[in-house]
Amino acid sequence: MTLREKYTLEIGNVERLIDQLQKGQIREKDDVPGVPSAQTLGNNLAEAFETLLRKIEADAPGDIQTVADRIER
C-alpha cells in the first residue's frame, strides 16, 4: 500500500483546504456563513499537515484503516 493510499483521507483533507485557498474561498472576501476566515483556514491547514506528518513518522494507521477496522468489529 502506498502512502497516498494509506493516508488518503488525511491527504484529501489537506488538498481540500489548499483548494479553498486557491479558489479564494475565505470569509474576508465572500462573507458567506460557513466559509472560514483566512486565519482559520491557515490554522486548519497547518494542523492537518502536522497530523499527517506525525502519522507518517510513527507509521500509524491512516483514518481510512481505522474506520475499516471499526467496521470489521
PQR file of N, CA, C, O and H, with PARSE charges and radii, in Angstrom:
ATOM      1  N   MET A   1       0.848  -1.179   0.000 -0.4000 1.5000
ATOM      2  CA  MET A   1       0.000   0.000   0.000 -0.0000 2.0000
ATOM      3  C   MET A   1       0.895   1.244   0.000  0.5500 1.7000
ATOM      4  O   MET A   1       1.833   1.333   0.793 -0.5500 1.4000
ATOM      5  N   THR A   2       0.613   2.189  -0.873 -0.4000 1.5000
ATOM      6  CA  THR A   2       1.401   3.420  -0.943 -0.0000 2.0000
ATOM      7  C   THR A   2       0.986   4.370   0.184  0.5500 1.7000
ATOM      8  O   THR A   2      -0.067   4.203   0.799 -0.5500 1.4000
ATOM      9  H   THR A   2      -0.149   2.117  -1.517  0.4000 1.0000
ATOM     10  N   LEU A   3       1.829   5.362   0.437 -0.4000 1.5000
ATOM     11  CA  LEU A   3       1.489   6.362   1.454 -0.0000 2.0000
ATOM     12  C   LEU A   3       0.214   7.098   1.064  0.5500 1.7000
ATOM     13  O   LEU A   3      -0.617   7.398   1.921 -0.5500 1.4000
ATOM     14  H   LEU A   3       2.685   5.498  -0.063  0.4000 1.0000
ATOM     15  N   ARG A   4       0.055   7.388  -0.219 -0.4000 1.5000
ATOM     16  CA  ARG A   4      -1.152   8.081  -0.689 -0.0000 2.0000
ATOM     17  C   ARG A   4      -2.392   7.251  -0.393  0.5500 1.7000
ATOM     18  O   ARG A   4      -3.424   7.796  -0.002 -0.5500 1.4000
ATOM     19  H   ARG A   4       0.730   7.145  -0.915  0.4000 1.0000
ATOM     20  N   GLU A   5      -2.302   5.944  -0.575 -0.4000 1.5000
ATOM     21  CA  GLU A   5      -3.448   5.065  -0.287 -0.0000 2.0000
ATOM     22  C   GLU A   5      -3.688   4.961   1.216  0.5500 1.7000
ATOM     23  O   GLU A   5      -4.827   5.015   1.678 -0.5500 1.4000
ATOM     24  H   GLU A   5      -1.464   5.501  -0.893  0.4000 1.0000
ATOM     25  N   LYS A   6      -2.614   4.815   1.963 -0.4000 1.5000
ATOM     26  CA  LYS A   6      -2.729   4.628   3.413 -0.0000 2.0000
ATOM     27  C   LYS A   6      -3.325   5.864   4.096  0.5500 1.7000
ATOM     28  O   LYS A   6      -4.109   5.750   5.038 -0.5500 1.4000
ATOM     29  H   LYS A   6      -1.688   4.771   1.587  0.4000 1.0000
ATOM     30  N   TYR A   7      -2.947   7.019   3.617 -0.4000 1.5000
ATOM     31  CA  TYR A   7      -3.383   8.273   4.244 -0.0000 2.0000
ATOM     32  C   TYR A   7      -4.296   9.073   3.319  0.5500 1.7000
ATOM     33  O   TYR A   7      -4.244  10.303   3.304 -0.5500 1.4000
ATOM     34  H   TYR A   7      -2.310   7.113   2.851  0.4000 1.0000
ATOM     35  N   THR A   8      -5.118   8.389   2.559 -0.4000 1.5000
ATOM     36  CA  THR A   8      -5.963   9.046   1.565 -0.0000 2.0000
ATOM     37  C   THR A   8      -6.911  10.084   2.167  0.5500 1.7000
ATOM     38  O   THR A   8      -7.104  11.147   1.577 -0.5500 1.4000
ATOM     39  H   THR A   8      -5.160   7.390   2.571  0.4000 1.0000
ATOM     40  N   LEU A   9      -7.499   9.803   3.313 -0.4000 1.5000
ATOM     41  CA  LEU A   9      -8.416  10.772   3.928 -0.0000 2.0000
ATOM     42  C   LEU A   9      -7.668  12.003   4.427  0.5500 1.7000
ATOM     43  O   LEU A   9      -8.135  13.130   4.262 -0.5500 1.4000
ATOM     44  H   LEU A   9      -7.343   8.939   3.792  0.4000 1.0000
ATOM     45  N   GLU A  10      -6.513  11.783   5.036 -0.4000 1.5000
ATOM     46  CA  GLU A  10      -5.723  12.892   5.553 -0.0000 2.0000
ATOM     47  C   GLU A  10      -5.218  13.772   4.410  0.5500 1.7000
ATOM     48  O   GLU A  10      -5.271  14.999   4.497 -0.5500 1.4000
ATOM     49  H   GLU A  10      -6.134  10.867   5.170  0.4000 1.0000
ATOM     50  N   ILE A  11      -4.732  13.151   3.350 -0.4000 1.5000
ATOM     51  CA  ILE A  11      -4.246  13.895   2.193 -0.0000 2.0000
ATOM     52  C   ILE A  11      -5.402  14.637   1.528  0.5500 1.7000
ATOM     53  O   ILE A  11      -5.253  15.784   1.105 -0.5500 1.4000
ATOM     54  H   ILE A  11      -4.688  12.155   3.279  0.4000 1.0000
ATOM     55  N   GLY A  12      -6.540  13.981   1.440 -0.4000 1.5000
ATOM     56  CA  GLY A  12      -7.720  14.623   0.869 -0.0000 2.0000
ATOM     57  C   GLY A  12      -8.124  15.861   1.645  0.5500 1.7000
ATOM     58  O   GLY A  12      -8.539  16.856   1.051 -0.5500 1.4000
ATOM     59  H   GLY A  12      -6.661  13.050   1.783  0.4000 1.0000
ATOM     60  N   ASN A  13      -8.008  15.812   2.967 -0.4000 1.5000
ATOM     61  CA  ASN A  13      -8.337  16.969   3.799 -0.0000 2.0000
ATOM     62  C   ASN A  13      -7.381  18.129   3.507  0.5500 1.7000
ATOM     63  O   ASN A  13      -7.818  19.269   3.357 -0.5500 1.4000
ATOM     64  H   ASN A  13      -7.672  15.003   3.449  0.4000 1.0000
ATOM     65  N   VAL A  14      -6.079  17.842   3.426 -0.4000 1.5000
ATOM     66  CA  VAL A  14      -5.094  18.879   3.116 -0.0000 2.0000
ATOM     67  C   VAL A  14      -5.375  19.449   1.723  0.5500 1.7000
ATOM     68  O   VAL A  14      -5.336  20.664   1.532 -0.5500 1.4000
ATOM     69  H   VAL A  14      -5.724  16.915   3.548  0.4000 1.0000
ATOM     70  N   GLU A  15      -5.656  18.587   0.760 -0.4000 1.5000
ATOM     71  CA  GLU A  15      -5.951  19.043  -0.601 -0.0000 2.0000
ATOM     72  C   GLU A  15      -7.203  19.920  -0.648  0.5500 1.7000
ATOM     73  O   GLU A  15      -7.248  20.901  -1.390 -0.5500 1.4000
ATOM     74  H   GLU A  15      -5.688  17.600   0.915  0.4000 1.0000
ATOM     75  N   ARG A  16      -8.211  19.570   0.139 -0.4000 1.5000
ATOM     76  CA  ARG A  16      -9.447  20.359   0.191 -0.0000 2.0000
ATOM     77  C   ARG A  16      -9.171  21.754   0.745  0.5500 1.7000
ATOM     78  O   ARG A  16      -9.687  22.745   0.227 -0.5500 1.4000
ATOM     79  H   ARG A  16      -8.174  18.773   0.742  0.4000 1.0000
ATOM     80  N   LEU A  17      -8.361  21.830   1.793 -0.4000 1.5000
ATOM     81  CA  LEU A  17      -8.027  23.127   2.380 -0.0000 2.0000
ATOM     82  C   LEU A  17      -7.217  23.979   1.405  0.5500 1.7000
ATOM     83  O   LEU A  17      -7.445  25.183   1.287 -0.5500 1.4000
ATOM     84  H   LEU A  17      -7.942  21.026   2.213  0.4000 1.0000
ATOM     85  N   ILE A  18      -6.271  23.351   0.708 -0.4000 1.5000
ATOM     86  CA  ILE A  18      -5.485  24.065  -0.299 -0.0000 2.0000
ATOM     87  C   ILE A  18      -6.399  24.564  -1.413  0.5500 1.7000
ATOM     88  O   ILE A  18      -6.246  25.688  -1.891 -0.5500 1.4000
ATOM     89  H   ILE A  18      -6.086  22.373   0.804  0.4000 1.0000
ATOM     90  N   ASP A  19      -7.347  23.729  -1.824 -0.4000 1.5000
ATOM     91  CA  ASP A  19      -8.287  24.107  -2.877 -0.0000 2.0000
ATOM     92  C   ASP A  19      -9.092  25.339  -2.473  0.5500 1.7000
ATOM     93  O   ASP A  19      -9.317  26.230  -3.292 -0.5500 1.4000
ATOM     94  H   ASP A  19      -7.471  22.816  -1.436  0.4000 1.0000
ATOM     95  N   GLN A  20      -9.527  25.390  -1.215 -0.4000 1.5000
ATOM     96  CA  GLN A  20     -10.269  26.562  -0.729 -0.0000 2.0000
ATOM     97  C   GLN A  20      -9.418  27.825  -0.838  0.5500 1.7000
ATOM     98  O   GLN A  20      -9.902  28.881  -1.244 -0.5500 1.4000
ATOM     99  H   GLN A  20      -9.344  24.666  -0.550  0.4000 1.0000
ATOM    100  N   LEU A  21      -8.143  27.699  -0.470 -0.4000 1.5000
ATOM    101  CA  LEU A  21      -7.241  28.845  -0.567 -0.0000 2.0000
ATOM    102  C   LEU A  21      -7.046  29.263  -2.023  0.5500 1.7000
ATOM    103  O   LEU A  21      -7.096  30.450  -2.344 -0.5500 1.4000
ATOM    104  H   LEU A  21      -7.749  26.841  -0.140  0.4000 1.0000
ATOM    105  N   GLN A  22      -6.823  28.289  -2.900 -0.4000 1.5000
ATOM    106  CA  GLN A  22      -6.592  28.594  -4.309 -0.0000 2.0000
ATOM    107  C   GLN A  22      -7.798  29.268  -4.951  0.5500 1.7000
ATOM    108  O   GLN A  22      -7.646  30.114  -5.831 -0.5500 1.4000
ATOM    109  H   GLN A  22      -6.782  27.324  -2.639  0.4000 1.0000
ATOM    110  N   LYS A  23      -8.982  28.898  -4.516 -0.4000 1.5000
ATOM    111  CA  LYS A  23     -10.204  29.490  -5.066 -0.0000 2.0000
ATOM    112  C   LYS A  23     -10.577  30.787  -4.361  0.5500 1.7000
ATOM    113  O   LYS A  23     -11.549  31.443  -4.734 -0.5500 1.4000
ATOM    114  H   LYS A  23      -9.106  28.210  -3.800  0.4000 1.0000
ATOM    115  N   GLY A  24      -9.807  31.158  -3.343 -0.4000 1.5000
ATOM    116  CA  GLY A  24     -10.080  32.387  -2.610 -0.0000 2.0000
ATOM    117  C   GLY A  24     -11.342  32.319  -1.776  0.5500 1.7000
ATOM    118  O   GLY A  24     -11.986  33.341  -1.536 -0.5500 1.4000
ATOM    119  H   GLY A  24      -9.017  30.625  -3.039  0.4000 1.0000
ATOM    120  N   GLN A  25     -11.704  31.117  -1.329 -0.4000 1.5000
ATOM    121  CA  GLN A  25     -12.917  30.943  -0.529 -0.0000 2.0000
ATOM    122  C   GLN A  25     -12.613  31.248   0.931  0.5500 1.7000
ATOM    123  O   GLN A  25     -12.395  30.348   1.742 -0.5500 1.4000
ATOM    124  H   GLN A  25     -11.181  30.287  -1.524  0.4000 1.0000
ATOM    125  N   ILE A  26     -12.604  32.542   1.245 -0.4000 1.5000
ATOM    126  CA  ILE A  26     -12.335  32.979   2.613 -0.0000 2.0000
ATOM    127  C   ILE A  26     -13.376  34.017   3.008  0.5500 1.7000
ATOM    128  O   ILE A  26     -13.890  34.747   2.161 -0.5500 1.4000
ATOM    129  H   ILE A  26     -12.781  33.273   0.586  0.4000 1.0000
ATOM    130  N   ARG A  27     -13.675  34.075   4.273 -0.4000 1.5000
ATOM    131  CA  ARG A  27     -14.724  34.960   4.791 -0.0000 2.0000
ATOM    132  C   ARG A  27     -14.438  36.427   4.481  0.5500 1.7000
ATOM    133  O   ARG A  27     -15.350  37.191   4.165 -0.5500 1.4000
ATOM    134  H   ARG A  27     -13.257  33.482   4.961  0.4000 1.0000
ATOM    135  N   GLU A  28     -13.179  36.809   4.571 -0.4000 1.5000
ATOM    136  CA  GLU A  28     -12.841  38.212   4.331 -0.0000 2.0000
ATOM    137  C   GLU A  28     -13.238  38.651   2.917  0.5500 1.7000
ATOM    138  O   GLU A  28     -13.499  39.831   2.682 -0.5500 1.4000
ATOM    139  H   GLU A  28     -12.438  36.188   4.828  0.4000 1.0000
ATOM    140  N   LYS A  29     -13.282  37.723   2.001 -0.4000 1.5000
ATOM    141  CA  LYS A  29     -13.626  38.036   0.606 -0.0000 2.0000
ATOM    142  C   LYS A  29     -15.115  37.838   0.343  0.5500 1.7000
ATOM    143  O   LYS A  29     -15.759  38.693  -0.265 -0.5500 1.4000
ATOM    144  H   LYS A  29     -13.070  36.765   2.192  0.4000 1.0000
ATOM    145  N   ASP A  30     -15.660  36.721   0.795 -0.4000 1.5000
ATOM    146  CA  ASP A  30     -17.027  36.336   0.448 -0.0000 2.0000
ATOM    147  C   ASP A  30     -18.073  36.704   1.495  0.5500 1.7000
ATOM    148  O   ASP A  30     -19.225  36.967   1.148 -0.5500 1.4000
ATOM    149  H   ASP A  30     -15.137  36.026   1.288  0.4000 1.0000
ATOM    150  N   ASP A  31     -17.691  36.728   2.765 -0.4000 1.5000
ATOM    151  CA  ASP A  31     -18.610  36.977   3.879 -0.0000 2.0000
ATOM    152  C   ASP A  31     -19.866  36.105   3.779  0.5500 1.7000
ATOM    153  O   ASP A  31     -20.995  36.590   3.856 -0.5500 1.4000
ATOM    154  H   ASP A  31     -16.755  36.515   3.047  0.4000 1.0000
ATOM    155  N   VAL A  32     -19.628  34.812   3.607 -0.4000 1.5000
ATOM    156  CA  VAL A  32     -20.705  33.823   3.493 -0.0000 2.0000
ATOM    157  C   VAL A  32     -20.630  32.907   4.712  0.5500 1.7000
ATOM    158  O   VAL A  32     -19.548  32.435   5.059 -0.5500 1.4000
ATOM    159  H   VAL A  32     -18.710  34.419   3.544  0.4000 1.0000
ATOM    160  N   PRO A  33     -21.774  32.648   5.373 -0.5600 1.5000
ATOM    161  CA  PRO A  33     -21.756  31.715   6.509  0.2800 2.0000
ATOM    162  C   PRO A  33     -21.178  30.364   6.093  0.5500 1.7000
ATOM    163  O   PRO A  33     -21.494  29.840   5.025 -0.5500 1.4000
ATOM    164  N   GLY A  34     -20.345  29.822   6.937 -0.4000 1.5000
ATOM    165  CA  GLY A  34     -19.752  28.517   6.660 -0.0000 2.0000
ATOM    166  C   GLY A  34     -18.420  28.601   5.925  0.5500 1.7000
ATOM    167  O   GLY A  34     -17.736  27.589   5.768 -0.5500 1.4000
ATOM    168  H   GLY A  34     -20.088  30.247   7.805  0.4000 1.0000
ATOM    169  N   VAL A  35     -18.048  29.783   5.477 -0.4000 1.5000
ATOM    170  CA  VAL A  35     -16.753  29.975   4.818 -0.0000 2.0000
ATOM    171  C   VAL A  35     -15.775  30.453   5.880  0.5500 1.7000
ATOM    172  O   VAL A  35     -16.032  31.451   6.553 -0.5500 1.4000
ATOM    173  H   VAL A  35     -18.604  30.605   5.605  0.4000 1.0000
ATOM    174  N   PRO A  36     -14.644  29.745   6.041 -0.5600 1.5000
ATOM    175  CA  PRO A  36     -13.715  30.101   7.118  0.2800 2.0000
ATOM    176  C   PRO A  36     -12.946  31.386   6.817  0.5500 1.7000
ATOM    177  O   PRO A  36     -12.775  31.784   5.665 -0.5500 1.4000
ATOM    178  N   SER A  37     -12.489  32.016   7.900 -0.4000 1.5000
ATOM    179  CA  SER A  37     -11.599  33.163   7.730 -0.0000 2.0000
ATOM    180  C   SER A  37     -10.246  32.648   7.238  0.5500 1.7000
ATOM    181  O   SER A  37      -9.950  31.458   7.343 -0.5500 1.4000
ATOM    182  H   SER A  37     -12.628  31.692   8.836  0.4000 1.0000
ATOM    183  N   ALA A  38      -9.440  33.547   6.706 -0.4000 1.5000
ATOM    184  CA  ALA A  38      -8.109  33.157   6.237 -0.0000 2.0000
ATOM    185  C   ALA A  38      -7.292  32.580   7.398  0.5500 1.7000
ATOM    186  O   ALA A  38      -6.557  31.608   7.223 -0.5500 1.4000
ATOM    187  H   ALA A  38      -9.681  34.514   6.620  0.4000 1.0000
ATOM    188  N   GLN A  39      -7.423  33.173   8.560 -0.4000 1.5000
ATOM    189  CA  GLN A  39      -6.687  32.690   9.729 -0.0000 2.0000
ATOM    190  C   GLN A  39      -7.125  31.275  10.101  0.5500 1.7000
ATOM    191  O   GLN A  39      -6.283  30.413  10.352 -0.5500 1.4000
ATOM    192  H   GLN A  39      -8.020  33.962   8.702  0.4000 1.0000
ATOM    193  N   THR A  40      -8.425  31.031  10.139 -0.4000 1.5000
ATOM    194  CA  THR A  40      -8.936  29.703  10.468 -0.0000 2.0000
ATOM    195  C   THR A  40      -8.500  28.689   9.430  0.5500 1.7000
ATOM    196  O   THR A  40      -8.084  27.583   9.775 -0.5500 1.4000
ATOM    197  H   THR A  40      -9.110  31.732   9.935  0.4000 1.0000
ATOM    198  N   LEU A  41      -8.591  29.053   8.177 -0.4000 1.5000
ATOM    199  CA  LEU A  41      -8.183  28.154   7.103 -0.0000 2.0000
ATOM    200  C   LEU A  41      -6.703  27.820   7.219  0.5500 1.7000
ATOM    201  O   LEU A  41      -6.312  26.663   7.065 -0.5500 1.4000
ATOM    202  H   LEU A  41      -8.929  29.951   7.897  0.4000 1.0000
ATOM    203  N   GLY A  42      -5.878  28.828   7.491 -0.4000 1.5000
ATOM    204  CA  GLY A  42      -4.444  28.595   7.677 -0.0000 2.0000
ATOM    205  C   GLY A  42      -4.158  27.699   8.868  0.5500 1.7000
ATOM    206  O   GLY A  42      -3.312  26.808   8.794 -0.5500 1.4000
ATOM    207  H   GLY A  42      -6.195  29.768   7.616  0.4000 1.0000
ATOM    208  N   ASN A  43      -4.868  27.936   9.971 -0.4000 1.5000
ATOM    209  CA  ASN A  43      -4.692  27.094  11.165 -0.0000 2.0000
ATOM    210  C   ASN A  43      -5.108  25.649  10.885  0.5500 1.7000
ATOM    211  O   ASN A  43      -4.422  24.711  11.290 -0.5500 1.4000
ATOM    212  H   ASN A  43      -5.555  28.660  10.031  0.4000 1.0000
ATOM    213  N   ASN A  44      -6.234  25.476  10.191 -0.4000 1.5000
ATOM    214  CA  ASN A  44      -6.705  24.130   9.865 -0.0000 2.0000
ATOM    215  C   ASN A  44      -5.734  23.403   8.948  0.5500 1.7000
ATOM    216  O   ASN A  44      -5.489  22.209   9.117 -0.5500 1.4000
ATOM    217  H   ASN A  44      -6.792  26.238   9.862  0.4000 1.0000
ATOM    218  N   LEU A  45      -5.185  24.118   7.982 -0.4000 1.5000
ATOM    219  CA  LEU A  45      -4.218  23.527   7.060 -0.0000 2.0000
ATOM    220  C   LEU A  45      -2.952  23.112   7.804  0.5500 1.7000
ATOM    221  O   LEU A  45      -2.447  22.008   7.599 -0.5500 1.4000
ATOM    222  H   LEU A  45      -5.384  25.088   7.844  0.4000 1.0000
ATOM    223  N   ALA A  46      -2.443  23.978   8.655 -0.4000 1.5000
ATOM    224  CA  ALA A  46      -1.250  23.656   9.432 -0.0000 2.0000
ATOM    225  C   ALA A  46      -1.482  22.440  10.327  0.5500 1.7000
ATOM    226  O   ALA A  46      -0.621  21.565  10.426 -0.5500 1.4000
ATOM    227  H   ALA A  46      -2.854  24.875   8.821  0.4000 1.0000
ATOM    228  N   GLU A  47      -2.635  22.388  10.973 -0.4000 1.5000
ATOM    229  CA  GLU A  47      -2.961  21.263  11.859 -0.0000 2.0000
ATOM    230  C   GLU A  47      -3.104  19.955  11.071  0.5500 1.7000
ATOM    231  O   GLU A  47      -2.600  18.915  11.496 -0.5500 1.4000
ATOM    232  H   GLU A  47      -3.334  23.099  10.893  0.4000 1.0000
ATOM    233  N   ALA A  48      -3.788  20.009   9.930 -0.4000 1.5000
ATOM    234  CA  ALA A  48      -3.975  18.805   9.116 -0.0000 2.0000
ATOM    235  C   ALA A  48      -2.639  18.291   8.591  0.5500 1.7000
ATOM    236  O   ALA A  48      -2.399  17.084   8.566 -0.5500 1.4000
ATOM    237  H   ALA A  48      -4.198  20.854   9.585  0.4000 1.0000
ATOM    238  N   PHE A  49      -1.781  19.200   8.176 -0.4000 1.5000
ATOM    239  CA  PHE A  49      -0.472  18.815   7.657 -0.0000 2.0000
ATOM    240  C   PHE A  49       0.387  18.213   8.759  0.5500 1.7000
ATOM    241  O   PHE A  49       1.037  17.190   8.544 -0.5500 1.4000
ATOM    242  H   PHE A  49      -1.976  20.181   8.197  0.4000 1.0000
ATOM    243  N   GLU A  50       0.401  18.829   9.929 -0.4000 1.5000
ATOM    244  CA  GLU A  50       1.186  18.320  11.061 -0.0000 2.0000
ATOM    245  C   GLU A  50       0.687  16.949  11.504  0.5500 1.7000
ATOM    246  O   GLU A  50       1.491  16.067  11.805 -0.5500 1.4000
ATOM    247  H   GLU A  50      -0.127  19.661  10.103  0.4000 1.0000
ATOM    248  N   THR A  51      -0.618  16.763  11.545 -0.4000 1.5000
ATOM    249  CA  THR A  51      -1.196  15.467  11.905 -0.0000 2.0000
ATOM    250  C   THR A  51      -0.760  14.393  10.921  0.5500 1.7000
ATOM    251  O   THR A  51      -0.380  13.292  11.321 -0.5500 1.4000
ATOM    252  H   THR A  51      -1.271  17.479  11.300  0.4000 1.0000
ATOM    253  N   LEU A  52      -0.817  14.713   9.643 -0.4000 1.5000
ATOM    254  CA  LEU A  52      -0.395  13.768   8.615 -0.0000 2.0000
ATOM    255  C   LEU A  52       1.078  13.403   8.777  0.5500 1.7000
ATOM    256  O   LEU A  52       1.431  12.226   8.710 -0.5500 1.4000
ATOM    257  H   LEU A  52      -1.127  15.607   9.319  0.4000 1.0000
ATOM    258  N   LEU A  53       1.934  14.387   8.989 -0.4000 1.5000
ATOM    259  CA  LEU A  53       3.356  14.111   9.164 -0.0000 2.0000
ATOM    260  C   LEU A  53       3.618  13.235  10.388  0.5500 1.7000
ATOM    261  O   LEU A  53       4.433  12.314  10.329 -0.5500 1.4000
ATOM    262  H   LEU A  53       1.647  15.344   9.044  0.4000 1.0000
ATOM    263  N   ARG A  54       2.930  13.520  11.496 -0.4000 1.5000
ATOM    264  CA  ARG A  54       3.110  12.696  12.703 -0.0000 2.0000
ATOM    265  C   ARG A  54       2.719  11.246  12.441  0.5500 1.7000
ATOM    266  O   ARG A  54       3.414  10.330  12.881 -0.5500 1.4000
ATOM    267  H   ARG A  54       2.268  14.268  11.543  0.4000 1.0000
ATOM    268  N   LYS A  55       1.619  11.029  11.733 -0.4000 1.5000
ATOM    269  CA  LYS A  55       1.174   9.672  11.433 -0.0000 2.0000
ATOM    270  C   LYS A  55       2.174   8.957  10.540  0.5500 1.7000
ATOM    271  O   LYS A  55       2.462   7.779  10.752 -0.5500 1.4000
ATOM    272  H   LYS A  55       1.054  11.773  11.376  0.4000 1.0000
ATOM    273  N   ILE A  56       2.703   9.650   9.548 -0.4000 1.5000
ATOM    274  CA  ILE A  56       3.684   9.042   8.651 -0.0000 2.0000
ATOM    275  C   ILE A  56       4.945   8.680   9.426  0.5500 1.7000
ATOM    276  O   ILE A  56       5.461   7.572   9.282 -0.5500 1.4000
ATOM    277  H   ILE A  56       2.469  10.607   9.375  0.4000 1.0000
ATOM    278  N   GLU A  57       5.443   9.598  10.240 -0.4000 1.5000
ATOM    279  CA  GLU A  57       6.657   9.355  11.013 -0.0000 2.0000
ATOM    280  C   GLU A  57       6.488   8.185  11.976  0.5500 1.7000
ATOM    281  O   GLU A  57       7.432   7.427  12.196 -0.5500 1.4000
ATOM    282  H   GLU A  57       5.023  10.498  10.357  0.4000 1.0000
ATOM    283  N   ALA A  58       5.308   8.029  12.549 -0.4000 1.5000
ATOM    284  CA  ALA A  58       5.049   6.958  13.513 -0.0000 2.0000
ATOM    285  C   ALA A  58       4.565   5.683  12.828  0.5500 1.7000
ATOM    286  O   ALA A  58       4.331   4.670  13.488 -0.5500 1.4000
ATOM    287  H   ALA A  58       4.541   8.645  12.370  0.4000 1.0000
ATOM    288  N   ASP A  59       4.415   5.733  11.511 -0.4000 1.5000
ATOM    289  CA  ASP A  59       3.858   4.608  10.743 -0.0000 2.0000
ATOM    290  C   ASP A  59       2.515   4.174  11.345  0.5500 1.7000
ATOM    291  O   ASP A  59       2.189   2.989  11.413 -0.5500 1.4000
ATOM    292  H   ASP A  59       4.604   6.556  10.975  0.4000 1.0000
ATOM    293  N   ALA A  60       1.751   5.189  11.777 -0.4000 1.5000
ATOM    294  CA  ALA A  60       0.434   4.937  12.365 -0.0000 2.0000
ATOM    295  C   ALA A  60      -0.568   4.648  11.251  0.5500 1.7000
ATOM    296  O   ALA A  60      -0.375   5.080  10.114 -0.5500 1.4000
ATOM    297  H   ALA A  60       2.017   6.152  11.721  0.4000 1.0000
ATOM    298  N   PRO A  61      -1.629   3.925  11.572 -0.5600 1.5000
ATOM    299  CA  PRO A  61      -2.642   3.668  10.539  0.2800 2.0000
ATOM    300  C   PRO A  61      -3.333   4.965  10.131  0.5500 1.7000
ATOM    301  O   PRO A  61      -3.496   5.879  10.940 -0.5500 1.4000
ATOM    302  N   GLY A  62      -3.730   5.027   8.880 -0.4000 1.5000
ATOM    303  CA  GLY A  62      -4.486   6.173   8.394 -0.0000 2.0000
ATOM    304  C   GLY A  62      -5.921   6.099   8.878  0.5500 1.7000
ATOM    305  O   GLY A  62      -6.373   5.060   9.360 -0.5500 1.4000
ATOM    306  H   GLY A  62      -3.597   4.284   8.223  0.4000 1.0000
ATOM    307  N   ASP A  63      -6.630   7.201   8.746 -0.4000 1.5000
ATOM    308  CA  ASP A  63      -8.029   7.250   9.175 -0.0000 2.0000
ATOM    309  C   ASP A  63      -8.874   6.215   8.446  0.5500 1.7000
ATOM    310  O   ASP A  63      -9.788   5.639   9.035 -0.5500 1.4000
ATOM    311  H   ASP A  63      -6.263   8.045   8.355  0.4000 1.0000
ATOM    312  N   ILE A  64      -8.580   5.974   7.178 -0.4000 1.5000
ATOM    313  CA  ILE A  64      -9.380   5.009   6.419 -0.0000 2.0000
ATOM    314  C   ILE A  64      -9.210   3.599   6.988  0.5500 1.7000
ATOM    315  O   ILE A  64     -10.166   2.823   7.020 -0.5500 1.4000
ATOM    316  H   ILE A  64      -7.837   6.443   6.700  0.4000 1.0000
ATOM    317  N   GLN A  65      -7.997   3.266   7.437 -0.4000 1.5000
ATOM    318  CA  GLN A  65      -7.759   1.958   8.044 -0.0000 2.0000
ATOM    319  C   GLN A  65      -8.460   1.865   9.395  0.5500 1.7000
ATOM    320  O   GLN A  65      -9.004   0.815   9.737 -0.5500 1.4000
ATOM    321  H   GLN A  65      -7.220   3.896   7.411  0.4000 1.0000
ATOM    322  N   THR A  66      -8.453   2.944  10.160 -0.4000 1.5000
ATOM    323  CA  THR A  66      -9.132   2.974  11.453 -0.0000 2.0000
ATOM    324  C   THR A  66     -10.629   2.737  11.276  0.5500 1.7000
ATOM    325  O   THR A  66     -11.239   1.981  12.031 -0.5500 1.4000
ATOM    326  H   THR A  66      -8.011   3.797   9.882  0.4000 1.0000
ATOM    327  N   VAL A  67     -11.211   3.385  10.280 -0.4000 1.5000
ATOM    328  CA  VAL A  67     -12.637   3.192  10.005 -0.0000 2.0000
ATOM    329  C   VAL A  67     -12.917   1.758   9.560  0.5500 1.7000
ATOM    330  O   VAL A  67     -13.885   1.142  10.006 -0.5500 1.4000
ATOM    331  H   VAL A  67     -10.715   3.999   9.666  0.4000 1.0000
ATOM    332  N   ALA A  68     -12.074   1.235   8.689 -0.4000 1.5000
ATOM    333  CA  ALA A  68     -12.242  -0.142   8.213 -0.0000 2.0000
ATOM    334  C   ALA A  68     -12.164  -1.136   9.365  0.5500 1.7000
ATOM    335  O   ALA A  68     -12.938  -2.091   9.421 -0.5500 1.4000
ATOM    336  H   ALA A  68     -11.288   1.736   8.327  0.4000 1.0000
ATOM    337  N   ASP A  69     -11.224  -0.910  10.287 -0.4000 1.5000
ATOM    338  CA  ASP A  69     -11.082  -1.795  11.431 -0.0000 2.0000
ATOM    339  C   ASP A  69     -12.325  -1.760  12.316  0.5500 1.7000
ATOM    340  O   ASP A  69     -12.748  -2.792  12.838 -0.5500 1.4000
ATOM    341  H   ASP A  69     -10.595  -0.134  10.242  0.4000 1.0000
ATOM    342  N   ARG A  70     -12.902  -0.590  12.484 -0.4000 1.5000
ATOM    343  CA  ARG A  70     -14.116  -0.476  13.312 -0.0000 2.0000
ATOM    344  C   ARG A  70     -15.300  -1.152  12.643  0.5500 1.7000
ATOM    345  O   ARG A  70     -16.133  -1.751  13.323 -0.5500 1.4000
ATOM    346  H   ARG A  70     -12.558   0.249  12.060  0.4000 1.0000
ATOM    347  N   ILE A  71     -15.387  -1.068  11.350 -0.4000 1.5000
ATOM    348  CA  ILE A  71     -16.486  -1.719  10.611 -0.0000 2.0000
ATOM    349  C   ILE A  71     -16.383  -3.223  10.727  0.5500 1.7000
ATOM    350  O   ILE A  71     -17.402  -3.904  10.841 -0.5500 1.4000
ATOM    351  H   ILE A  71     -14.710  -0.581  10.798  0.4000 1.0000
ATOM    352  N   GLU A  72     -15.163  -3.762  10.700 -0.4000 1.5000
ATOM    353  CA  GLU A  72     -14.943  -5.202  10.768 -0.0000 2.0000
ATOM    354  C   GLU A  72     -15.304  -5.785  12.128  0.5500 1.7000
ATOM    355  O   GLU A  72     -15.574  -6.982  12.234 -0.5500 1.4000
ATOM    356  H   GLU A  72     -14.335  -3.209  10.608  0.4000 1.0000
ATOM    357  N   ARG A  73     -15.312  -4.968  13.154 -0.4000 1.5000
ATOM    358  CA  ARG A  73     -15.589  -5.466  14.522 -0.0000 2.0000
ATOM    359  C   ARG A  73     -17.002  -5.825  14.719  0.5500 1.7000
ATOM    360  O   ARG A  73     -17.383  -6.255  15.807 -0.5500 1.4000
ATOM    361  H   ARG A  73     -15.093  -3.996  13.068  0.4000 1.0000
TER
END
